[in-house]
PDB file of C-alpha atoms in Angstrom:
ATOM      1  CA  MET A  20     -10.674  13.476  50.978  1.00 75.00           C
ATOM      2  CA  LYS A  21     -13.598  13.484  49.857  1.00 79.00           C
ATOM      3  CA  VAL A  22     -13.245   9.805  48.596  1.00 83.00           C
ATOM      4  CA  LEU A  23     -12.293   9.531  52.508  1.00 87.00           C
ATOM      5  CA  LYS A  24     -15.356  11.128  53.925  1.00 88.00           C
ATOM      6  CA  GLY A  25     -17.204   9.281  51.119  1.00 87.00           C
ATOM      7  CA  VAL A  26     -15.690   6.263  51.690  1.00 89.00           C
ATOM      8  CA  LEU A  27     -17.007   7.487  56.226  1.00 93.00           C
ATOM      9  CA  ARG A  28     -19.877   8.445  55.630  1.00 92.00           C
ATOM     10  CA  GLU A  29     -21.115   4.645  54.199  1.00 91.00           C
ATOM     11  CA  GLU A  30     -19.453   2.953  56.631  1.00 94.00           C
ATOM     12  CA  LEU A  31     -21.320   4.768  59.105  1.00 95.00           C
ATOM     13  CA  GLY A  32     -24.436   4.021  57.805  1.00 94.00           C
ATOM     14  CA  ASN A  33     -23.709   0.474  58.198  1.00 94.00           C
ATOM     15  CA  SER A  34     -22.670   0.429  61.496  1.00 96.00           C
ATOM     16  CA  LEU A  35     -25.866   2.267  61.818  1.00 96.00           C
ATOM     17  CA  ARG A  36     -27.737  -0.537  59.873  1.00 95.00           C
ATOM     18  CA  MET A  37     -25.564  -3.469  61.840  1.00 96.00           C
ATOM     19  CA  LYS A  38     -26.912  -1.585  65.441  1.00 97.00           C
ATOM     20  CA  LYS A  39     -30.193  -2.386  64.211  1.00 96.00           C
ATOM     21  CA  SER A  40     -29.732  -5.800  63.322  1.00 95.00           C
ATOM     22  CA  TYR A  41     -27.699  -6.907  66.529  1.00 97.00           C
ATOM     23  CA  GLU A  42     -30.416  -5.699  68.718  1.00 97.00           C
ATOM     24  CA  ARG A  43     -32.698  -7.148  66.932  1.00 96.00           C
ATOM     25  CA  GLU A  44     -31.519 -10.280  67.246  1.00 95.00           C
ATOM     26  CA  LEU A  45     -30.482 -10.639  70.467  1.00 96.00           C
ATOM     27  CA  ALA A  46     -34.482  -9.130  71.325  1.00 95.00           C
ATOM     28  CA  ARG A  47     -34.583 -12.682  68.948  1.00 94.00           C
ATOM     29  CA  LEU A  48     -33.147 -14.794  72.102  1.00 94.00           C
ATOM     30  CA  PRO A  49     -34.529 -16.422  74.703  1.00 91.00           C
ATOM     31  CA  LYS A  50     -33.954 -14.591  78.369  1.00 90.00           C
ATOM     32  CA  GLY A  51     -31.769 -15.926  80.747  1.00 91.00           C
ATOM     33  CA  SER A  52     -29.744 -18.317  81.818  1.00 91.00           C
ATOM     34  CA  LEU A  53     -30.277 -22.099  83.216  1.00 93.00           C
ATOM     35  CA  ILE A  54     -28.319 -23.279  85.632  1.00 92.00           C
ATOM     36  CA  THR A  55     -28.525 -26.966  87.522  1.00 90.00           C
ATOM     37  CA  LYS A  56     -29.106 -27.254  90.963  1.00 89.00           C
ATOM     38  CA  LYS A  57     -28.343 -30.948  92.404  1.00 88.00           C
ATOM     39  CA  ILE A  58     -31.030 -31.724  95.631  1.00 88.00           C
ATOM     40  CA  LYS A  59     -30.346 -35.338  96.673  1.00 88.00           C
ATOM     41  CA  GLY A  60     -28.738 -36.189  94.237  1.00 88.00           C
ATOM     42  CA  HIS A  61     -30.725 -35.318  91.181  1.00 87.00           C
ATOM     43  CA  GLN A  62     -29.986 -32.092  88.686  1.00 87.00           C
ATOM     44  CA  TYR A  63     -32.967 -30.473  88.413  1.00 90.00           C
ATOM     45  CA  HIS A  64     -31.926 -26.900  86.069  1.00 93.00           C
ATOM     46  CA  TYR A  65     -33.356 -23.216  86.552  1.00 94.00           C
ATOM     47  CA  LEU A  66     -33.818 -20.779  84.012  1.00 94.00           C
ATOM     48  CA  VAL A  67     -32.299 -17.569  86.308  1.00 94.00           C
ATOM     49  CA  LEU A  68     -33.441 -14.028  84.957  1.00 92.00           C
ATOM     50  CA  ARG A  69     -34.411 -10.363  85.835  1.00 91.00           C
ATOM     51  CA  GLU A  70     -37.853  -9.247  85.470  1.00 89.00           C
ATOM     52  CA  ARG A  71     -38.451  -5.752  86.702  1.00 90.00           C
ATOM     53  CA  GLY A  72     -34.976  -5.462  89.348  1.00 91.00           C
ATOM     54  CA  LYS A  73     -35.822  -8.698  90.839  1.00 95.00           C
ATOM     55  CA  VAL A  74     -34.247 -11.522  90.310  1.00 95.00           C
ATOM     56  CA  ARG A  75     -36.706 -15.345  89.458  1.00 94.00           C
ATOM     57  CA  PHE A  76     -35.503 -18.977  88.700  1.00 93.00           C
ATOM     58  CA  LEU A  77     -37.676 -20.272  86.792  1.00 93.00           C
ATOM     59  CA  TYR A  78     -38.060 -24.171  87.228  1.00 94.00           C
ATOM     60  CA  LYS A  79     -36.910 -26.214  84.903  1.00 91.00           C
ATOM     61  CA  GLY A  80     -36.893 -29.829  86.165  1.00 87.00           C
ATOM     62  CA  LYS A  81     -35.045 -33.034  84.149  1.00 86.00           C
ATOM     63  CA  LEU A  82     -33.963 -31.345  81.053  1.00 87.00           C
ATOM     64  CA  SER A  83     -32.668 -33.434  78.593  1.00 89.00           C
ATOM     65  CA  GLU A  84     -28.869 -33.507  76.675  1.00 89.00           C
ATOM     66  CA  GLN A  85     -29.923 -31.435  73.589  1.00 93.00           C
ATOM     67  CA  ASP A  86     -31.722 -28.663  75.392  1.00 91.00           C
ATOM     68  CA  VAL A  87     -29.606 -28.124  77.416  1.00 91.00           C
ATOM     69  CA  LYS A  88     -27.035 -27.213  74.778  1.00 93.00           C
ATOM     70  CA  LYS A  89     -29.190 -25.349  73.167  1.00 93.00           C
ATOM     71  CA  TYR A  90     -29.616 -22.522  76.706  1.00 92.00           C
ATOM     72  CA  LYS A  91     -25.946 -23.510  76.673  1.00 93.00           C
ATOM     73  CA  GLN A  92     -25.119 -22.172  72.679  1.00 93.00           C
ATOM     74  CA  VAL A  93     -28.275 -19.178  73.402  1.00 94.00           C
ATOM     75  CA  LYS A  94     -25.364 -17.411  76.006  1.00 93.00           C
ATOM     76  CA  GLU A  95     -22.847 -17.870  74.018  1.00 94.00           C
ATOM     77  CA  TYR A  96     -24.329 -16.026  71.031  1.00 95.00           C
ATOM     78  CA  ARG A  97     -25.766 -13.923  73.275  1.00 95.00           C
ATOM     79  CA  ALA A  98     -22.659 -12.581  74.522  1.00 95.00           C
ATOM     80  CA  LYS A  99     -21.216 -13.087  71.196  1.00 96.00           C
ATOM     81  CA  TYR A 100     -23.534 -10.816  70.035  1.00 97.00           C
ATOM     82  CA  ARG A 101     -23.439  -8.083  73.150  1.00 96.00           C
ATOM     83  CA  LYS A 102     -19.693  -8.144  72.441  1.00 97.00           C
ATOM     84  CA  LEU A 103     -20.261  -7.393  69.147  1.00 97.00           C
ATOM     85  CA  LEU A 104     -22.767  -4.567  69.481  1.00 98.00           C
ATOM     86  CA  SER A 105     -20.351  -2.889  71.272  1.00 98.00           C
ATOM     87  CA  GLU A 106     -17.606  -3.210  68.673  1.00 97.00           C
ATOM     88  CA  VAL A 107     -20.114  -1.681  66.908  1.00 97.00           C
ATOM     89  CA  LYS A 108     -21.241   1.431  68.858  1.00 97.00           C
ATOM     90  CA  LYS A 109     -17.064   1.742  69.417  1.00 97.00           C
ATOM     91  CA  GLN A 110     -17.261   2.271  65.427  1.00 96.00           C
ATOM     92  CA  ILE A 111     -19.830   4.508  65.114  1.00 97.00           C
ATOM     93  CA  ARG A 112     -18.434   6.892  67.703  1.00 96.00           C
ATOM     94  CA  PHE A 113     -15.379   7.203  66.087  1.00 95.00           C
ATOM     95  CA  LEU A 114     -16.721   7.112  62.485  1.00 95.00           C
ATOM     96  CA  ARG A 115     -19.010  10.478  63.860  1.00 95.00           C
ATOM     97  CA  SER A 116     -16.466  12.694  66.073  1.00 94.00           C
ATOM     98  CA  THR A 117     -13.830  11.823  62.433  1.00 92.00           C
ATOM     99  CA  LEU A 118     -16.663  12.642  59.852  1.00 91.00           C
ATOM    100  CA  ARG A 119     -17.838  15.810  62.390  1.00 86.00           C
ATOM    101  CA  GLY A 120     -14.488  16.760  62.165  1.00 74.00           C
ATOM    102  CA  LYS A 121     -13.611  20.168  63.899  1.00 62.00           C
ATOM    103  CA  GLU A 122     -17.111  21.706  64.324  1.00 58.00           C
ATOM    104  CA  PRO A 123     -18.272  21.494  67.500  1.00 53.00           C
ATOM    105  CA  VAL A 124     -19.148  18.550  70.086  1.00 49.00           C
TER     106      VAL A 124
ATOM    107  CA  MET B  22      -8.309  -4.203  63.338  1.00 43.00           C
ATOM    108  CA  GLU B  23      -7.274  -5.270  59.684  1.00 50.00           C
ATOM    109  CA  LYS B  24      -5.340  -7.902  60.391  1.00 54.00           C
ATOM    110  CA  SER B  25      -9.253  -9.643  61.853  1.00 88.00           C
ATOM    111  CA  GLN B  26     -10.387  -8.321  58.724  1.00 92.00           C
ATOM    112  CA  TYR B  27      -8.299 -10.328  56.706  1.00 94.00           C
ATOM    113  CA  ASP B  28      -8.524 -13.563  59.273  1.00 95.00           C
ATOM    114  CA  LEU B  29     -12.496 -13.019  59.186  1.00 96.00           C
ATOM    115  CA  CYS B  30     -12.499 -12.857  55.391  1.00 96.00           C
ATOM    116  CA  ILE B  31      -9.963 -16.051  54.773  1.00 96.00           C
ATOM    117  CA  GLU B  32     -12.466 -18.546  57.436  1.00 97.00           C
ATOM    118  CA  VAL B  33     -15.471 -16.775  55.013  1.00 97.00           C
ATOM    119  CA  LEU B  34     -14.038 -17.739  51.979  1.00 97.00           C
ATOM    120  CA  ARG B  35     -12.906 -21.652  53.602  1.00 97.00           C
ATOM    121  CA  ARG B  36     -16.397 -22.099  55.003  1.00 97.00           C
ATOM    122  CA  MET B  37     -17.735 -20.855  51.624  1.00 97.00           C
ATOM    123  CA  ASP B  38     -14.859 -23.373  50.045  1.00 97.00           C
ATOM    124  CA  GLN B  39     -15.763 -26.110  51.604  1.00 96.00           C
ATOM    125  CA  ALA B  40     -19.320 -25.595  50.910  1.00 96.00           C
ATOM    126  CA  GLY B  41     -18.902 -26.651  47.460  1.00 95.00           C
ATOM    127  CA  VAL B  42     -20.185 -22.402  46.694  1.00 96.00           C
ATOM    128  CA  LEU B  43     -16.737 -20.801  46.294  1.00 96.00           C
ATOM    129  CA  LYS B  44     -16.083 -22.105  42.867  1.00 95.00           C
ATOM    130  CA  HIS B  45     -19.265 -21.175  41.997  1.00 95.00           C
ATOM    131  CA  VAL B  46     -18.830 -16.891  42.684  1.00 96.00           C
ATOM    132  CA  VAL B  47     -16.802 -14.272  41.613  1.00 97.00           C
ATOM    133  CA  LEU B  48     -16.093 -11.636  44.643  1.00 97.00           C
ATOM    134  CA  VAL B  49     -16.188  -8.242  42.819  1.00 95.00           C
ATOM    135  CA  GLY B  50     -16.102  -5.135  44.152  1.00 89.00           C
ATOM    136  CA  SER B  51     -13.358  -3.562  45.944  1.00 89.00           C
ATOM    137  CA  TRP B  52     -12.075  -6.362  47.719  1.00 93.00           C
ATOM    138  CA  CYS B  53     -10.063  -6.929  44.143  1.00 93.00           C
ATOM    139  CA  THR B  54      -8.228  -4.051  44.819  1.00 91.00           C
ATOM    140  CA  LEU B  55      -6.623  -6.461  47.880  1.00 92.00           C
ATOM    141  CA  PHE B  56      -5.776  -9.477  45.907  1.00 93.00           C
ATOM    142  CA  TYR B  57      -4.503  -7.694  42.807  1.00 94.00           C
ATOM    143  CA  ARG B  58      -1.519  -7.793  43.934  1.00 91.00           C
ATOM    144  CA  SER B  59      -0.353 -11.184  43.952  1.00 90.00           C
ATOM    145  CA  TYR B  60      -0.945 -10.572  40.283  1.00 93.00           C
ATOM    146  CA  PHE B  61       0.373  -7.260  39.973  1.00 93.00           C
ATOM    147  CA  ALA B  62       3.683  -8.916  42.104  1.00 90.00           C
ATOM    148  CA  GLY B  63       6.807  -7.061  41.303  1.00 85.00           C
ATOM    149  CA  LYS B  64       5.522  -4.549  40.314  1.00 84.00           C
ATOM    150  CA  LYS B  65       4.326  -0.993  41.206  1.00 85.00           C
ATOM    151  CA  TYR B  66       0.591  -1.032  42.623  1.00 86.00           C
ATOM    152  CA  ALA B  67      -1.454  -0.048  45.871  1.00 85.00           C
ATOM    153  CA  PRO B  68      -4.692  -0.793  46.712  1.00 83.00           C
ATOM    154  CA  VAL B  69      -7.230   1.514  46.608  1.00 81.00           C
ATOM    155  CA  LEU B  70      -9.783   2.070  49.860  1.00 81.00           C
ATOM    156  CA  LYS B  71     -11.404  -0.950  50.447  1.00 84.00           C
ATOM    157  CA  THR B  72     -14.832  -0.599  52.257  1.00 87.00           C
ATOM    158  CA  ARG B  73     -15.972  -3.495  54.853  1.00 93.00           C
ATOM    159  CA  ASP B  74     -18.652  -4.988  52.259  1.00 92.00           C
ATOM    160  CA  ILE B  75     -17.070  -8.381  50.806  1.00 95.00           C
ATOM    161  CA  ASP B  76     -19.364  -8.456  47.520  1.00 96.00           C
ATOM    162  CA  PHE B  77     -19.347 -11.662  45.395  1.00 97.00           C
ATOM    163  CA  PHE B  78     -21.236 -12.152  42.188  1.00 97.00           C
ATOM    164  CA  VAL B  79     -22.966 -15.457  41.167  1.00 96.00           C
ATOM    165  CA  PRO B  80     -23.353 -15.918  37.194  1.00 94.00           C
ATOM    166  CA  GLN B  81     -27.062 -17.222  36.380  1.00 89.00           C
ATOM    167  CA  PRO B  82     -28.277 -19.402  35.536  1.00 86.00           C
ATOM    168  CA  SER B  83     -25.790 -20.663  38.800  1.00 87.00           C
ATOM    169  CA  LYS B  84     -23.746 -23.839  39.055  1.00 88.00           C
ATOM    170  CA  ILE B  85     -23.959 -24.215  42.407  1.00 89.00           C
ATOM    171  CA  ASN B  86     -25.011 -27.791  43.324  1.00 89.00           C
ATOM    172  CA  VAL B  87     -25.077 -27.464  47.125  1.00 91.00           C
ATOM    173  CA  GLN B  88     -27.681 -26.726  49.203  1.00 94.00           C
ATOM    174  CA  ILE B  89     -26.908 -24.960  52.451  1.00 94.00           C
ATOM    175  CA  ASP B  90     -28.133 -21.804  54.788  1.00 96.00           C
ATOM    176  CA  LEU B  91     -25.122 -19.889  54.124  1.00 96.00           C
ATOM    177  CA  ALA B  92     -26.487 -17.236  57.515  1.00 95.00           C
ATOM    178  CA  GLU B  93     -26.699 -20.674  59.454  1.00 95.00           C
ATOM    179  CA  LEU B  94     -22.359 -21.369  58.078  1.00 96.00           C
ATOM    180  CA  LEU B  95     -21.582 -18.378  58.727  1.00 96.00           C
ATOM    181  CA  LYS B  96     -24.135 -17.565  62.599  1.00 95.00           C
ATOM    182  CA  ASP B  97     -20.525 -19.435  64.938  1.00 94.00           C
ATOM    183  CA  LEU B  98     -18.418 -16.137  63.753  1.00 96.00           C
ATOM    184  CA  GLY B  99     -21.180 -14.006  64.269  1.00 96.00           C
ATOM    185  CA  PHE B 100     -22.136 -12.829  61.642  1.00 97.00           C
ATOM    186  CA  VAL B 101     -26.348 -11.429  61.304  1.00 96.00           C
ATOM    187  CA  VAL B 102     -28.564 -11.323  59.034  1.00 95.00           C
ATOM    188  CA  GLY B 103     -29.119  -7.260  57.928  1.00 93.00           C
ATOM    189  CA  PHE B 104     -31.330  -6.258  54.920  1.00 90.00           C
ATOM    190  CA  THR B 105     -30.932  -3.058  53.475  1.00 86.00           C
ATOM    191  CA  GLY B 106     -33.066  -0.961  50.918  1.00 81.00           C
ATOM    192  CA  SER B 107     -36.336  -0.688  50.564  1.00 80.00           C
ATOM    193  CA  GLN B 108     -37.150  -4.405  48.857  1.00 82.00           C
ATOM    194  CA  GLY B 109     -34.869  -5.923  51.858  1.00 89.00           C
ATOM    195  CA  TYR B 110     -31.342  -7.266  49.519  1.00 93.00           C
ATOM    196  CA  ILE B 111     -29.801  -9.533  52.861  1.00 95.00           C
ATOM    197  CA  ARG B 112     -26.335  -9.200  53.696  1.00 95.00           C
ATOM    198  CA  LEU B 113     -24.726 -11.135  56.280  1.00 97.00           C
ATOM    199  CA  GLU B 114     -23.201  -8.430  58.412  1.00 97.00           C
ATOM    200  CA  HIS B 115     -20.246  -8.606  61.264  1.00 97.00           C
ATOM    201  CA  PRO B 116     -17.988  -5.137  62.391  1.00 96.00           C
ATOM    202  CA  GLN B 117     -15.200  -6.195  60.036  1.00 96.00           C
ATOM    203  CA  LEU B 118     -16.780  -7.538  57.587  1.00 97.00           C
ATOM    204  CA  ILE B 119     -20.361  -7.414  54.928  1.00 97.00           C
ATOM    205  CA  VAL B 120     -21.003 -10.188  52.888  1.00 97.00           C
ATOM    206  CA  GLU B 121     -23.499  -8.886  50.208  1.00 96.00           C
ATOM    207  CA  PHE B 122     -24.208 -11.438  46.768  1.00 96.00           C
ATOM    208  CA  LEU B 123     -24.983  -9.937  43.376  1.00 96.00           C
ATOM    209  CA  VAL B 124     -26.421 -10.791  40.086  1.00 95.00           C
ATOM    210  CA  ALA B 125     -26.391  -8.882  36.852  1.00 94.00           C
ATOM    211  CA  GLU B 126     -29.601  -7.099  36.029  1.00 92.00           C
ATOM    212  CA  LYS B 127     -31.166  -7.920  32.398  1.00 86.00           C
ATOM    213  CA  GLY B 128     -34.031  -6.603  30.924  1.00 86.00           C
ATOM    214  CA  ARG B 129     -35.440  -3.331  32.419  1.00 86.00           C
ATOM    215  CA  PRO B 130     -34.508  -2.095  35.312  1.00 84.00           C
ATOM    216  CA  SER B 131     -36.507  -3.561  38.571  1.00 82.00           C
ATOM    217  CA  ASP B 132     -35.216  -2.892  42.672  1.00 82.00           C
ATOM    218  CA  LYS B 133     -36.609  -6.048  43.235  1.00 91.00           C
ATOM    219  CA  PRO B 134     -33.790  -9.178  45.475  1.00 94.00           C
ATOM    220  CA  TYR B 135     -32.752 -11.483  43.219  1.00 94.00           C
ATOM    221  CA  PRO B 136     -34.282 -14.768  45.470  1.00 94.00           C
ATOM    222  CA  LEU B 137     -30.725 -17.449  45.121  1.00 94.00           C
ATOM    223  CA  PRO B 138     -32.634 -20.118  47.095  1.00 93.00           C
ATOM    224  CA  LYS B 139     -29.160 -22.346  47.187  1.00 94.00           C
ATOM    225  CA  LEU B 140     -27.754 -20.439  49.148  1.00 95.00           C
ATOM    226  CA  GLY B 141     -31.168 -18.767  51.420  1.00 95.00           C
ATOM    227  CA  VAL B 142     -30.268 -15.154  50.274  1.00 95.00           C
ATOM    228  CA  ASN B 143     -31.130 -13.315  47.760  1.00 95.00           C
ATOM    229  CA  ALA B 144     -28.685 -10.980  45.388  1.00 95.00           C
ATOM    230  CA  GLN B 145     -29.192  -7.313  44.599  1.00 94.00           C
ATOM    231  CA  PRO B 146     -29.392  -7.064  40.614  1.00 94.00           C
ATOM    232  CA  LEU B 147     -26.440  -4.442  38.607  1.00 93.00           C
ATOM    233  CA  ARG B 148     -26.175  -3.398  35.494  1.00 91.00           C
ATOM    234  CA  PHE B 149     -22.874  -3.819  33.890  1.00 93.00           C
ATOM    235  CA  LEU B 150     -22.304  -6.620  36.112  1.00 94.00           C
ATOM    236  CA  GLU B 151     -21.975  -9.501  33.738  1.00 93.00           C
ATOM    237  CA  LEU B 152     -18.283  -8.259  31.603  1.00 94.00           C
ATOM    238  CA  LEU B 153     -16.740  -8.848  35.387  1.00 95.00           C
ATOM    239  CA  ALA B 154     -17.065 -12.607  34.847  1.00 93.00           C
ATOM    240  CA  ARG B 155     -16.095 -12.675  30.692  1.00 94.00           C
ATOM    241  CA  ASP B 156     -12.892 -13.053  31.801  1.00 95.00           C
ATOM    242  CA  THR B 157     -11.689 -13.974  35.081  1.00 96.00           C
ATOM    243  CA  ILE B 158      -8.202 -15.140  36.835  1.00 96.00           C
ATOM    244  CA  THR B 159      -7.882 -17.094  39.877  1.00 95.00           C
ATOM    245  CA  ALA B 160      -5.554 -15.546  42.568  1.00 94.00           C
ATOM    246  CA  LYS B 161      -3.815 -18.563  45.275  1.00 93.00           C
ATOM    247  CA  ILE B 162      -5.153 -16.531  49.149  1.00 93.00           C
ATOM    248  CA  GLU B 163      -4.425 -18.750  51.711  1.00 92.00           C
ATOM    249  CA  ASN B 164      -4.298 -22.288  49.808  1.00 92.00           C
ATOM    250  CA  LEU B 165      -7.767 -21.224  48.438  1.00 96.00           C
ATOM    251  CA  SER B 166      -8.785 -20.618  44.994  1.00 96.00           C
ATOM    252  CA  VAL B 167     -10.875 -17.285  44.578  1.00 96.00           C
ATOM    253  CA  THR B 168     -11.837 -16.834  41.393  1.00 97.00           C
ATOM    254  CA  LEU B 169     -11.777 -12.788  40.309  1.00 97.00           C
ATOM    255  CA  PRO B 170     -12.195 -10.695  37.149  1.00 97.00           C
ATOM    256  CA  HIS B 171      -9.415  -9.987  35.550  1.00 97.00           C
ATOM    257  CA  PRO B 172      -7.914  -6.755  36.203  1.00 96.00           C
ATOM    258  CA  ALA B 173      -8.776  -5.261  32.880  1.00 96.00           C
ATOM    259  CA  ASN B 174     -12.007  -6.109  33.057  1.00 97.00           C
ATOM    260  CA  PHE B 175     -12.475  -5.504  35.991  1.00 96.00           C
ATOM    261  CA  ALA B 176     -10.958  -1.576  35.723  1.00 96.00           C
ATOM    262  CA  ILE B 177     -13.250  -0.794  32.422  1.00 96.00           C
ATOM    263  CA  HIS B 178     -16.178  -2.061  34.330  1.00 96.00           C
ATOM    264  CA  LYS B 179     -15.925   0.529  36.955  1.00 94.00           C
ATOM    265  CA  LEU B 180     -14.887   2.764  34.660  1.00 95.00           C
ATOM    266  CA  LEU B 181     -18.271   2.303  32.846  1.00 94.00           C
ATOM    267  CA  ILE B 182     -20.441   2.593  36.070  1.00 93.00           C
ATOM    268  CA  LEU B 183     -19.232   5.689  37.767  1.00 90.00           C
ATOM    269  CA  GLN B 184     -21.423   7.367  36.146  1.00 86.00           C
ATOM    270  CA  ARG B 185     -24.663   5.886  37.695  1.00 87.00           C
ATOM    271  CA  ARG B 186     -23.251   6.341  40.674  1.00 88.00           C
ATOM    272  CA  PRO B 187     -25.624   9.528  42.071  1.00 86.00           C
ATOM    273  CA  LYS B 188     -22.473  10.581  44.871  1.00 86.00           C
ATOM    274  CA  PRO B 189     -19.769  12.259  43.552  1.00 86.00           C
ATOM    275  CA  GLU B 190     -17.021  10.555  46.172  1.00 87.00           C
ATOM    276  CA  LYS B 191     -17.495   6.990  44.666  1.00 87.00           C
ATOM    277  CA  ALA B 192     -17.644   7.938  41.449  1.00 89.00           C
ATOM    278  CA  GLN B 193     -13.679   8.713  42.255  1.00 89.00           C
ATOM    279  CA  LYS B 194     -13.328   5.995  43.985  1.00 89.00           C
ATOM    280  CA  ASP B 195     -14.302   4.346  40.822  1.00 91.00           C
ATOM    281  CA  ARG B 196     -11.961   6.358  38.625  1.00 91.00           C
ATOM    282  CA  ASP B 197      -8.929   6.157  40.981  1.00 90.00           C
ATOM    283  CA  ALA B 198      -9.729   2.267  41.485  1.00 92.00           C
ATOM    284  CA  ALA B 199      -9.890   1.828  37.890  1.00 93.00           C
ATOM    285  CA  VAL B 200      -6.980   4.315  36.954  1.00 92.00           C
ATOM    286  CA  ARG B 201      -4.266   2.077  39.564  1.00 92.00           C
ATOM    287  CA  ILE B 202      -4.915  -0.975  38.298  1.00 94.00           C
ATOM    288  CA  LEU B 203      -4.744   0.625  34.807  1.00 94.00           C
ATOM    289  CA  GLU B 204      -1.582   1.677  35.541  1.00 93.00           C
ATOM    290  CA  ALA B 205      -0.576  -1.578  37.048  1.00 94.00           C
ATOM    291  CA  LEU B 206      -1.322  -2.735  34.128  1.00 94.00           C
ATOM    292  CA  THR B 207       0.804  -1.074  32.037  1.00 93.00           C
ATOM    293  CA  VAL B 208       3.327  -1.541  34.005  1.00 92.00           C
ATOM    294  CA  LYS B 209       3.622  -5.015  33.822  1.00 93.00           C
ATOM    295  CA  GLY B 210       2.461  -4.718  29.539  1.00 92.00           C
ATOM    296  CA  GLU B 211      -0.764  -5.574  29.963  1.00 91.00           C
ATOM    297  CA  GLN B 212      -2.540  -2.642  28.316  1.00 91.00           C
ATOM    298  CA  ASP B 213      -3.196  -4.500  25.172  1.00 93.00           C
ATOM    299  CA  SER B 214      -5.879  -7.105  27.265  1.00 93.00           C
ATOM    300  CA  ALA B 215      -7.642  -3.349  28.444  1.00 94.00           C
ATOM    301  CA  ARG B 216      -7.303  -2.690  25.273  1.00 95.00           C
ATOM    302  CA  LYS B 217      -9.956  -5.095  23.786  1.00 94.00           C
ATOM    303  CA  LEU B 218     -12.204  -5.752  25.986  1.00 95.00           C
ATOM    304  CA  PHE B 219     -12.671  -1.693  25.571  1.00 95.00           C
ATOM    305  CA  ARG B 220     -12.587  -1.952  21.993  1.00 95.00           C
ATOM    306  CA  SER B 221     -15.084  -5.195  21.952  1.00 95.00           C
ATOM    307  CA  LEU B 222     -17.626  -2.620  23.519  1.00 95.00           C
ATOM    308  CA  PRO B 223     -21.147  -1.108  22.486  1.00 95.00           C
ATOM    309  CA  LEU B 224     -20.145   1.842  20.747  1.00 94.00           C
ATOM    310  CA  ARG B 225     -22.575   3.911  23.261  1.00 94.00           C
ATOM    311  CA  TRP B 226     -20.834   1.995  25.842  1.00 94.00           C
ATOM    312  CA  GLN B 227     -16.839   3.354  24.973  1.00 94.00           C
ATOM    313  CA  THR B 228     -18.132   6.542  24.446  1.00 94.00           C
ATOM    314  CA  ARG B 229     -19.270   6.122  28.440  1.00 93.00           C
ATOM    315  CA  ILE B 230     -15.663   5.578  29.768  1.00 93.00           C
ATOM    316  CA  GLN B 231     -13.852   8.301  27.722  1.00 92.00           C
ATOM    317  CA  LYS B 232     -16.301  10.301  28.713  1.00 92.00           C
ATOM    318  CA  ALA B 233     -15.078   8.992  32.168  1.00 91.00           C
ATOM    319  CA  MET B 234     -11.242   9.197  31.133  1.00 89.00           C
ATOM    320  CA  GLN B 235     -11.793  13.145  31.133  1.00 86.00           C
ATOM    321  CA  ASP B 236      -9.988  13.631  33.926  1.00 80.00           C
ATOM    322  CA  VAL B 237      -7.615  11.336  33.226  1.00 82.00           C
ATOM    323  CA  ASN B 238      -3.520  12.682  32.739  1.00 81.00           C
ATOM    324  CA  ASN B 239      -1.630   9.306  32.443  1.00 81.00           C
ATOM    325  CA  LYS B 240      -0.673   9.211  28.041  1.00 83.00           C
ATOM    326  CA  ASP B 241       0.050   5.450  28.535  1.00 83.00           C
ATOM    327  CA  VAL B 242      -3.926   4.559  30.289  1.00 84.00           C
ATOM    328  CA  LEU B 243      -5.398   6.888  28.275  1.00 86.00           C
ATOM    329  CA  SER B 244      -4.637   5.398  25.139  1.00 86.00           C
ATOM    330  CA  ILE B 245      -5.905   2.328  26.264  1.00 87.00           C
ATOM    331  CA  VAL B 246      -9.960   3.980  25.370  1.00 83.00           C
ATOM    332  CA  GLN B 247      -8.673   5.319  23.039  1.00 81.00           C
TER     333      GLN B 247
END
């Protein structure tokens, strides 16, 4: 039992550290999501983001394919990291409740 | 959860293999006990409880002759770079798996991470690790050739380090893993490999191992360290 508890405690420490790592990586990613508007047959790009509860459209103009790809990749990473962060948070809740055992919450 | 963790581990190994790194590292740590199943196939053997961290020992001087960024290699799988310890050992973290690198500590004890510029990470120096790379086996895991320490080396190493563990439960886990492997070696009729290794060690190390085995009841296993 002691061994099992030791492993769970170690894993809780790992998950707590991991939570910080994912939060740091998410904060590092550039904010916003790129959208494309078609105006009079021309494509223009805008970065959509929320600032103080308001949605803002930042005009980016015409972007190269490479830039569009970069924004797309950022979006994918953000979604992935959010999903994994949520998984880590679930692990933390599970490990904490398991280690607490019958103690009152 | 278990299945996806195993799949992720295989994917990490596959990418390291494709990058030309896997053949130059030795997989150590509790994941070995899982991969020893094929070595002990048909014999009574059950792997011990393993943690999420998968450790790779990089023998020095390293034979890695390619320049890769491991963090970038595993980034699309969701791995992020994490730092641990006061000195900042790098770990590649994922909710299912934590990849770490180790090197053998030589000379004065030091907390400083050992840089591995070819891989774009650093490694934690630890005592007695060279024992794991002295005799190795190659396990075929999903068509990948993975170098593992010989089970005898793995068990003897665990017995050697357990007294250095600050946490008693970790020492107990090490002892359980070692005894389980030594039992399996005995069943397989390979106790001589462990005995030979034990006798080749310095006397101080032998005494330390014998002390670690004080509470073990299995006479066949005990005879290895007599």
